[in-house]
């Protein structure tokens, strides 16, 4: 858990280097990997000043005092604060709260305020549906944002917007929240960023040159992983289309509570570990199955949880390192991987 | 003798035995009527539906920290009931699925264990096994993370919001 950041001299497994094998496997099982992009050139002068950022995600804080998830989020904060070098900033991937109550969101803000570096945050479904984001916005600000950092354009979107299922059925806010709390809830259907944010996104990137390094950050994955558990974003194809002019787009997301990598077209996708509990891998075939972590051992209370740190190079290549609280990674993942 | 022929002969023998049993089964009761079968299915569905609610936190004494089975096991994923009984390291011995359920209640959920012979435990088991119906019974198997169960829309059970878990299928 402590030797997570000093891997600079090791050889890293890279998906770019594995393109040949992956292509063959993909063809054998009929998966569309967008293989053209796997073999994409690794270099290119995009003017990135190398830096690192960390991701903490899915704290799912409950209201009772001294809950174990409070400690686990605090441990994640301590883990990030102990990284050398320190990340320039931290992204929080949503689901601060479990039930969307203000006390839970306040508790999360308090624990996250111990971070030594700035925090940018987007909402998860557990944060949102009690008051439709009122408390969250009051505490954390806008849920749609972008900023430039050392040559990289970062974009945050609220990807957990669903159609209104509560007005017609006369649900109370608490009932609405309850519906959204359940991963396999059949009521809300697939969520997404919706039209207004798509317009915002198109406008946000319209003047950026194609070689601008782009990082897009959402709660849910920008690809159809397992829609039944909303491991998806319904308008991800539109997002990918808007971002298709860029040479290299990196997507990072929360919600799935597990290690995971995928690539579609010019977009790579990396999932974040949670700090609360790990979710099983859904029964679907993956293009990069080697990015699964070990099956969590329930008798080890924090197995399968942790944080992640991403080092961006001058050519906008990412070294992704998961930092689990316990020994949760397979040998393939242990030293990180390049995106 | 070819394998094919051997197979055919075996089938014939089995069929003959079955025919004898059927003809001479005067000691057995008559087959269930459609009505009886429907009642039995309805009773199972009721138990599964109760299990679905319990799985998602409807019984308060099963948790003191708010966690329910569904937190870590959506759609009973990775519960793998068909692999029990099996050796579990936390017990150091072979245990049945019901004991695994109680372990999760007592440890991650810090709740009070269910009566292993009670209707609630039966319902938990009914829900988990129902979603895994048709899966091969493989006692001891511990290598697979998630059995690829096909879950229909919702759970297939009509539910109204309970404050815990819901299902809209009519
Ligand atoms: Fe989450
Ligand atoms: Fe989520």
Short mmCIF file of N, CA and C in Angstrom, two decimals, chain A residues 215-315:
data_model
loop_
_atom_site.label_atom_id
_atom_site.label_comp_id
_atom_site.label_asym_id
_atom_site.label_seq_id
_atom_site.Cartn_x
_atom_site.Cartn_y
_atom_site.Cartn_z
N UNK A 215 -9.00 15.41 -21.02
CA UNK A 215 -9.43 14.45 -19.99
C UNK A 215 -10.88 14.76 -19.65
N UNK A 216 -11.74 13.76 -19.78
CA UNK A 216 -13.15 13.95 -19.45
C UNK A 216 -13.49 13.05 -18.26
N UNK A 217 -14.19 13.66 -17.30
CA UNK A 217 -14.42 13.00 -16.01
C UNK A 217 -15.91 12.92 -15.73
N UNK A 218 -16.40 11.71 -15.52
CA UNK A 218 -17.83 11.50 -15.27
C UNK A 218 -18.01 10.45 -14.17
N UNK A 219 -19.22 10.34 -13.65
CA UNK A 219 -19.48 9.30 -12.66
C UNK A 219 -19.54 7.92 -13.32
N UNK A 220 -20.22 7.84 -14.44
CA UNK A 220 -20.42 6.54 -15.09
C UNK A 220 -19.54 6.43 -16.34
N UNK A 221 -19.25 5.20 -16.74
CA UNK A 221 -18.40 5.01 -17.91
C UNK A 221 -19.03 5.56 -19.19
N UNK A 222 -18.21 6.06 -20.09
CA UNK A 222 -18.71 6.61 -21.35
C UNK A 222 -18.75 5.53 -22.42
N UNK A 223 -19.16 4.34 -22.01
CA UNK A 223 -19.36 3.24 -22.96
C UNK A 223 -20.34 2.27 -22.32
N UNK A 224 -20.96 1.44 -23.15
CA UNK A 224 -21.96 0.49 -22.67
C UNK A 224 -21.28 -0.73 -22.06
N UNK A 225 -21.10 -0.69 -20.77
CA UNK A 225 -20.43 -1.78 -20.07
C UNK A 225 -21.48 -2.78 -19.58
N UNK A 226 -22.36 -2.33 -18.70
CA UNK A 226 -23.44 -3.19 -18.21
C UNK A 226 -24.62 -2.29 -17.84
N UNK A 227 -25.44 -1.97 -18.85
CA UNK A 227 -26.51 -0.98 -18.65
C UNK A 227 -27.47 -1.33 -17.51
N UNK A 228 -27.67 -2.60 -17.26
CA UNK A 228 -28.59 -2.98 -16.18
C UNK A 228 -28.21 -2.33 -14.86
N UNK A 229 -26.93 -2.18 -14.60
CA UNK A 229 -26.46 -1.53 -13.37
C UNK A 229 -26.05 -0.07 -13.65
N UNK A 230 -26.53 0.46 -14.74
CA UNK A 230 -26.13 1.79 -15.19
C UNK A 230 -24.61 1.94 -15.27
N UNK A 231 -23.95 0.88 -15.62
CA UNK A 231 -22.53 0.96 -15.97
C UNK A 231 -22.48 1.44 -17.43
N UNK A 232 -22.95 2.63 -17.63
CA UNK A 232 -23.11 3.20 -18.97
C UNK A 232 -23.45 4.67 -18.84
N UNK A 233 -23.39 5.39 -19.95
CA UNK A 233 -23.93 6.75 -20.05
C UNK A 233 -24.68 6.79 -21.37
N UNK A 234 -25.98 7.05 -21.31
CA UNK A 234 -26.81 6.83 -22.50
C UNK A 234 -26.37 7.66 -23.69
N UNK A 235 -25.89 8.89 -23.43
CA UNK A 235 -25.45 9.71 -24.56
C UNK A 235 -23.93 9.72 -24.73
N UNK A 236 -23.29 8.66 -24.26
CA UNK A 236 -21.85 8.53 -24.49
C UNK A 236 -21.48 8.58 -25.97
N UNK A 237 -22.28 7.98 -26.86
CA UNK A 237 -21.92 8.09 -28.28
C UNK A 237 -21.86 9.54 -28.76
N UNK A 238 -22.80 10.37 -28.26
CA UNK A 238 -22.78 11.80 -28.64
C UNK A 238 -21.55 12.49 -28.05
N UNK A 239 -21.22 12.14 -26.82
CA UNK A 239 -20.02 12.73 -26.20
C UNK A 239 -18.78 12.35 -27.00
N UNK A 240 -18.69 11.07 -27.34
CA UNK A 240 -17.52 10.61 -28.10
C UNK A 240 -17.48 11.29 -29.47
N UNK A 241 -18.65 11.52 -30.05
CA UNK A 241 -18.71 12.19 -31.35
C UNK A 241 -18.18 13.63 -31.23
N UNK A 242 -18.65 14.33 -30.19
CA UNK A 242 -18.19 15.72 -29.99
C UNK A 242 -16.68 15.76 -29.80
N UNK A 243 -16.15 14.74 -29.11
CA UNK A 243 -14.72 14.72 -28.81
C UNK A 243 -13.90 13.97 -29.87
N UNK A 244 -14.56 13.58 -30.96
CA UNK A 244 -13.88 12.73 -31.94
C UNK A 244 -12.79 13.47 -32.71
N UNK A 245 -12.85 14.81 -32.70
CA UNK A 245 -11.83 15.55 -33.46
C UNK A 245 -10.47 15.54 -32.76
N UNK A 246 -10.46 15.16 -31.49
CA UNK A 246 -9.19 15.19 -30.76
C UNK A 246 -8.39 13.92 -30.97
N UNK A 247 -7.07 14.11 -30.96
CA UNK A 247 -6.19 12.96 -31.19
C UNK A 247 -6.27 11.96 -30.05
N UNK A 248 -6.38 12.47 -28.85
CA UNK A 248 -6.34 11.57 -27.70
C UNK A 248 -7.24 12.11 -26.59
N UNK A 249 -8.23 11.33 -26.24
CA UNK A 249 -9.15 11.70 -25.16
C UNK A 249 -9.06 10.62 -24.08
N UNK A 250 -8.85 11.05 -22.87
CA UNK A 250 -8.85 10.11 -21.74
C UNK A 250 -10.12 10.33 -20.92
N UNK A 251 -10.83 9.24 -20.69
CA UNK A 251 -12.01 9.29 -19.84
C UNK A 251 -11.70 8.56 -18.54
N UNK A 252 -12.02 9.21 -17.43
CA UNK A 252 -11.91 8.57 -16.11
C UNK A 252 -13.28 8.64 -15.47
N UNK A 253 -13.64 7.59 -14.75
CA UNK A 253 -14.98 7.56 -14.17
C UNK A 253 -15.03 6.76 -12.88
N UNK A 254 -16.11 6.97 -12.13
CA UNK A 254 -16.37 6.22 -10.90
C UNK A 254 -17.48 5.21 -11.13
N UNK A 255 -18.33 5.04 -10.14
CA UNK A 255 -19.58 4.27 -10.17
C UNK A 255 -19.42 2.75 -10.20
N UNK A 256 -18.40 2.23 -10.87
CA UNK A 256 -18.33 0.78 -11.01
C UNK A 256 -17.56 0.11 -9.87
N UNK A 257 -16.90 0.91 -9.03
CA UNK A 257 -16.24 0.38 -7.83
C UNK A 257 -15.29 -0.77 -8.16
N UNK A 258 -14.46 -0.61 -9.17
CA UNK A 258 -13.56 -1.69 -9.56
C UNK A 258 -12.51 -1.15 -10.54
N UNK A 259 -11.47 -1.91 -10.73
CA UNK A 259 -10.48 -1.56 -11.74
C UNK A 259 -11.01 -1.98 -13.10
N UNK A 260 -10.72 -1.17 -14.10
CA UNK A 260 -11.26 -1.47 -15.43
C UNK A 260 -10.67 -0.52 -16.46
N UNK A 261 -10.36 -1.07 -17.63
CA UNK A 261 -9.90 -0.25 -18.74
C UNK A 261 -10.66 -0.64 -19.99
N UNK A 262 -10.90 0.35 -20.83
CA UNK A 262 -11.46 0.07 -22.14
C UNK A 262 -11.02 1.16 -23.12
N UNK A 263 -11.18 0.90 -24.37
CA UNK A 263 -10.90 1.92 -25.37
C UNK A 263 -11.92 1.84 -26.49
N UNK A 264 -12.47 3.00 -26.86
CA UNK A 264 -13.33 3.08 -28.03
C UNK A 264 -12.85 4.27 -28.86
N UNK A 265 -12.46 4.01 -30.08
CA UNK A 265 -11.99 5.09 -30.94
C UNK A 265 -10.82 5.81 -30.32
N UNK A 266 -10.91 7.13 -30.25
CA UNK A 266 -9.80 7.92 -29.71
C UNK A 266 -9.89 8.07 -28.20
N UNK A 267 -10.86 7.39 -27.57
CA UNK A 267 -11.08 7.58 -26.14
C UNK A 267 -10.68 6.34 -25.35
N UNK A 268 -9.75 6.53 -24.42
CA UNK A 268 -9.47 5.47 -23.46
C UNK A 268 -10.34 5.72 -22.24
N UNK A 269 -10.61 4.65 -21.50
CA UNK A 269 -11.52 4.76 -20.36
C UNK A 269 -10.96 3.98 -19.19
N UNK A 270 -10.84 4.66 -18.06
CA UNK A 270 -10.27 4.05 -16.86
C UNK A 270 -11.23 4.26 -15.70
N UNK A 271 -11.55 3.17 -15.01
CA UNK A 271 -12.47 3.23 -13.87
C UNK A 271 -11.70 3.44 -12.57
N UNK A 272 -12.40 3.97 -11.58
CA UNK A 272 -11.80 4.19 -10.27
C UNK A 272 -12.30 3.16 -9.26
N UNK A 273 -11.40 2.78 -8.37
CA UNK A 273 -11.80 2.01 -7.19
C UNK A 273 -12.68 2.89 -6.31
N UNK A 274 -13.53 2.27 -5.52
CA UNK A 274 -14.28 3.03 -4.53
C UNK A 274 -13.50 3.03 -3.22
N UNK A 275 -13.98 3.82 -2.28
CA UNK A 275 -13.42 3.71 -0.92
C UNK A 275 -14.39 2.98 0.00
N UNK A 276 -15.54 2.51 -0.54
CA UNK A 276 -16.60 1.95 0.31
C UNK A 276 -16.72 0.43 0.20
N UNK A 277 -17.03 -0.05 -0.98
CA UNK A 277 -17.11 -1.51 -1.21
C UNK A 277 -16.87 -1.76 -2.68
N UNK A 278 -16.36 -2.94 -3.01
CA UNK A 278 -16.13 -3.28 -4.43
C UNK A 278 -17.37 -3.91 -5.03
N UNK A 279 -17.61 -3.65 -6.31
CA UNK A 279 -18.71 -4.35 -6.97
C UNK A 279 -18.17 -5.50 -7.80
N UNK A 280 -18.95 -6.58 -7.86
CA UNK A 280 -18.51 -7.71 -8.68
C UNK A 280 -18.44 -7.29 -10.15
N UNK A 281 -17.61 -7.95 -10.89
CA UNK A 281 -17.60 -7.72 -12.33
C UNK A 281 -18.86 -8.32 -12.92
N UNK A 282 -19.61 -7.53 -13.67
CA UNK A 282 -20.82 -8.09 -14.27
C UNK A 282 -20.46 -9.14 -15.31
N UNK A 283 -21.41 -10.01 -15.60
CA UNK A 283 -21.12 -11.13 -16.50
C UNK A 283 -21.09 -10.72 -17.97
N UNK A 284 -20.12 -9.89 -18.32
CA UNK A 284 -19.95 -9.50 -19.72
C UNK A 284 -18.50 -9.71 -20.14
N UNK A 285 -18.32 -9.91 -21.42
CA UNK A 285 -16.99 -10.08 -21.96
C UNK A 285 -16.30 -8.72 -22.05
N UNK A 286 -15.05 -8.65 -21.64
CA UNK A 286 -14.32 -7.40 -21.70
C UNK A 286 -13.26 -7.45 -22.79
N UNK A 287 -13.02 -6.29 -23.40
CA UNK A 287 -11.96 -6.21 -24.39
C UNK A 287 -10.59 -6.33 -23.73
N UNK A 288 -10.49 -5.89 -22.48
CA UNK A 288 -9.22 -5.94 -21.76
C UNK A 288 -9.44 -6.62 -20.40
N UNK A 289 -9.73 -7.91 -20.44
CA UNK A 289 -10.08 -8.60 -19.18
C UNK A 289 -8.94 -8.60 -18.17
N UNK A 290 -7.75 -8.37 -18.64
CA UNK A 290 -6.60 -8.38 -17.71
C UNK A 290 -6.62 -7.18 -16.76
N UNK A 291 -7.53 -6.23 -17.01
CA UNK A 291 -7.59 -5.08 -16.10
C UNK A 291 -8.58 -5.31 -14.97
N UNK A 292 -9.10 -6.51 -14.86
CA UNK A 292 -9.89 -6.85 -13.66
C UNK A 292 -8.95 -7.07 -12.48
N UNK A 293 -9.42 -6.66 -11.30
CA UNK A 293 -8.66 -6.96 -10.10
C UNK A 293 -9.08 -8.33 -9.57
N UNK A 294 -8.37 -8.77 -8.54
CA UNK A 294 -8.73 -10.04 -7.93
C UNK A 294 -10.13 -9.94 -7.33
N UNK A 295 -10.75 -11.08 -7.19
CA UNK A 295 -12.02 -11.13 -6.48
C UNK A 295 -11.78 -10.73 -5.03
N UNK A 296 -12.58 -9.79 -4.54
CA UNK A 296 -12.37 -9.28 -3.19
C UNK A 296 -12.70 -10.36 -2.15
N UNK A 297 -11.90 -10.41 -1.11
CA UNK A 297 -12.12 -11.34 -0.01
C UNK A 297 -12.97 -10.62 1.04
N UNK A 298 -14.21 -11.05 1.25
CA UNK A 298 -15.08 -10.32 2.18
C UNK A 298 -14.57 -10.32 3.61
N UNK A 299 -13.68 -11.27 3.94
CA UNK A 299 -13.18 -11.29 5.31
C UNK A 299 -12.08 -10.26 5.53
N UNK A 300 -11.63 -9.61 4.44
CA UNK A 300 -10.70 -8.49 4.57
C UNK A 300 -11.51 -7.23 4.26
N UNK A 301 -11.82 -6.47 5.31
CA UNK A 301 -12.88 -5.45 5.22
C UNK A 301 -12.64 -4.40 4.14
N UNK A 302 -11.39 -4.11 3.81
CA UNK A 302 -11.14 -3.07 2.81
C UNK A 302 -10.49 -3.62 1.54
N UNK A 303 -10.65 -4.91 1.31
CA UNK A 303 -10.12 -5.50 0.08
C UNK A 303 -10.93 -5.00 -1.11
N UNK A 304 -10.23 -4.62 -2.18
CA UNK A 304 -10.91 -4.19 -3.39
C UNK A 304 -11.29 -2.72 -3.40
N UNK A 305 -10.75 -1.95 -2.45
CA UNK A 305 -11.01 -0.51 -2.41
C UNK A 305 -9.69 0.24 -2.38
N UNK A 306 -9.74 1.53 -2.69
CA UNK A 306 -8.52 2.30 -2.65
C UNK A 306 -8.61 3.57 -3.47
N UNK A 307 -7.47 4.05 -3.92
CA UNK A 307 -7.40 5.28 -4.72
C UNK A 307 -6.62 5.00 -6.00
N UNK A 308 -6.45 6.01 -6.81
CA UNK A 308 -5.66 5.86 -8.02
C UNK A 308 -4.94 7.17 -8.31
N UNK A 309 -3.77 7.01 -8.94
CA UNK A 309 -2.99 8.19 -9.32
C UNK A 309 -2.59 8.05 -10.78
N UNK A 310 -2.65 9.16 -11.50
CA UNK A 310 -2.37 9.16 -12.93
C UNK A 310 -1.24 10.15 -13.20
N UNK A 311 -0.16 9.65 -13.78
CA UNK A 311 0.95 10.50 -14.19
C UNK A 311 0.84 10.77 -15.68
N UNK A 312 0.75 12.03 -16.05
CA UNK A 312 0.67 12.40 -17.45
C UNK A 312 2.04 12.85 -17.93
N UNK A 313 2.46 12.31 -19.07
CA UNK A 313 3.78 12.63 -19.61
C UNK A 313 3.68 13.85 -20.54
N UNK A 314 4.86 14.29 -21.00
CA UNK A 314 4.91 15.42 -21.92
C UNK A 314 4.21 15.14 -23.24
N UNK A 315 4.11 13.87 -23.61
CA UNK A 315 3.42 13.51 -24.86
C UNK A 315 1.98 13.06 -24.58
#
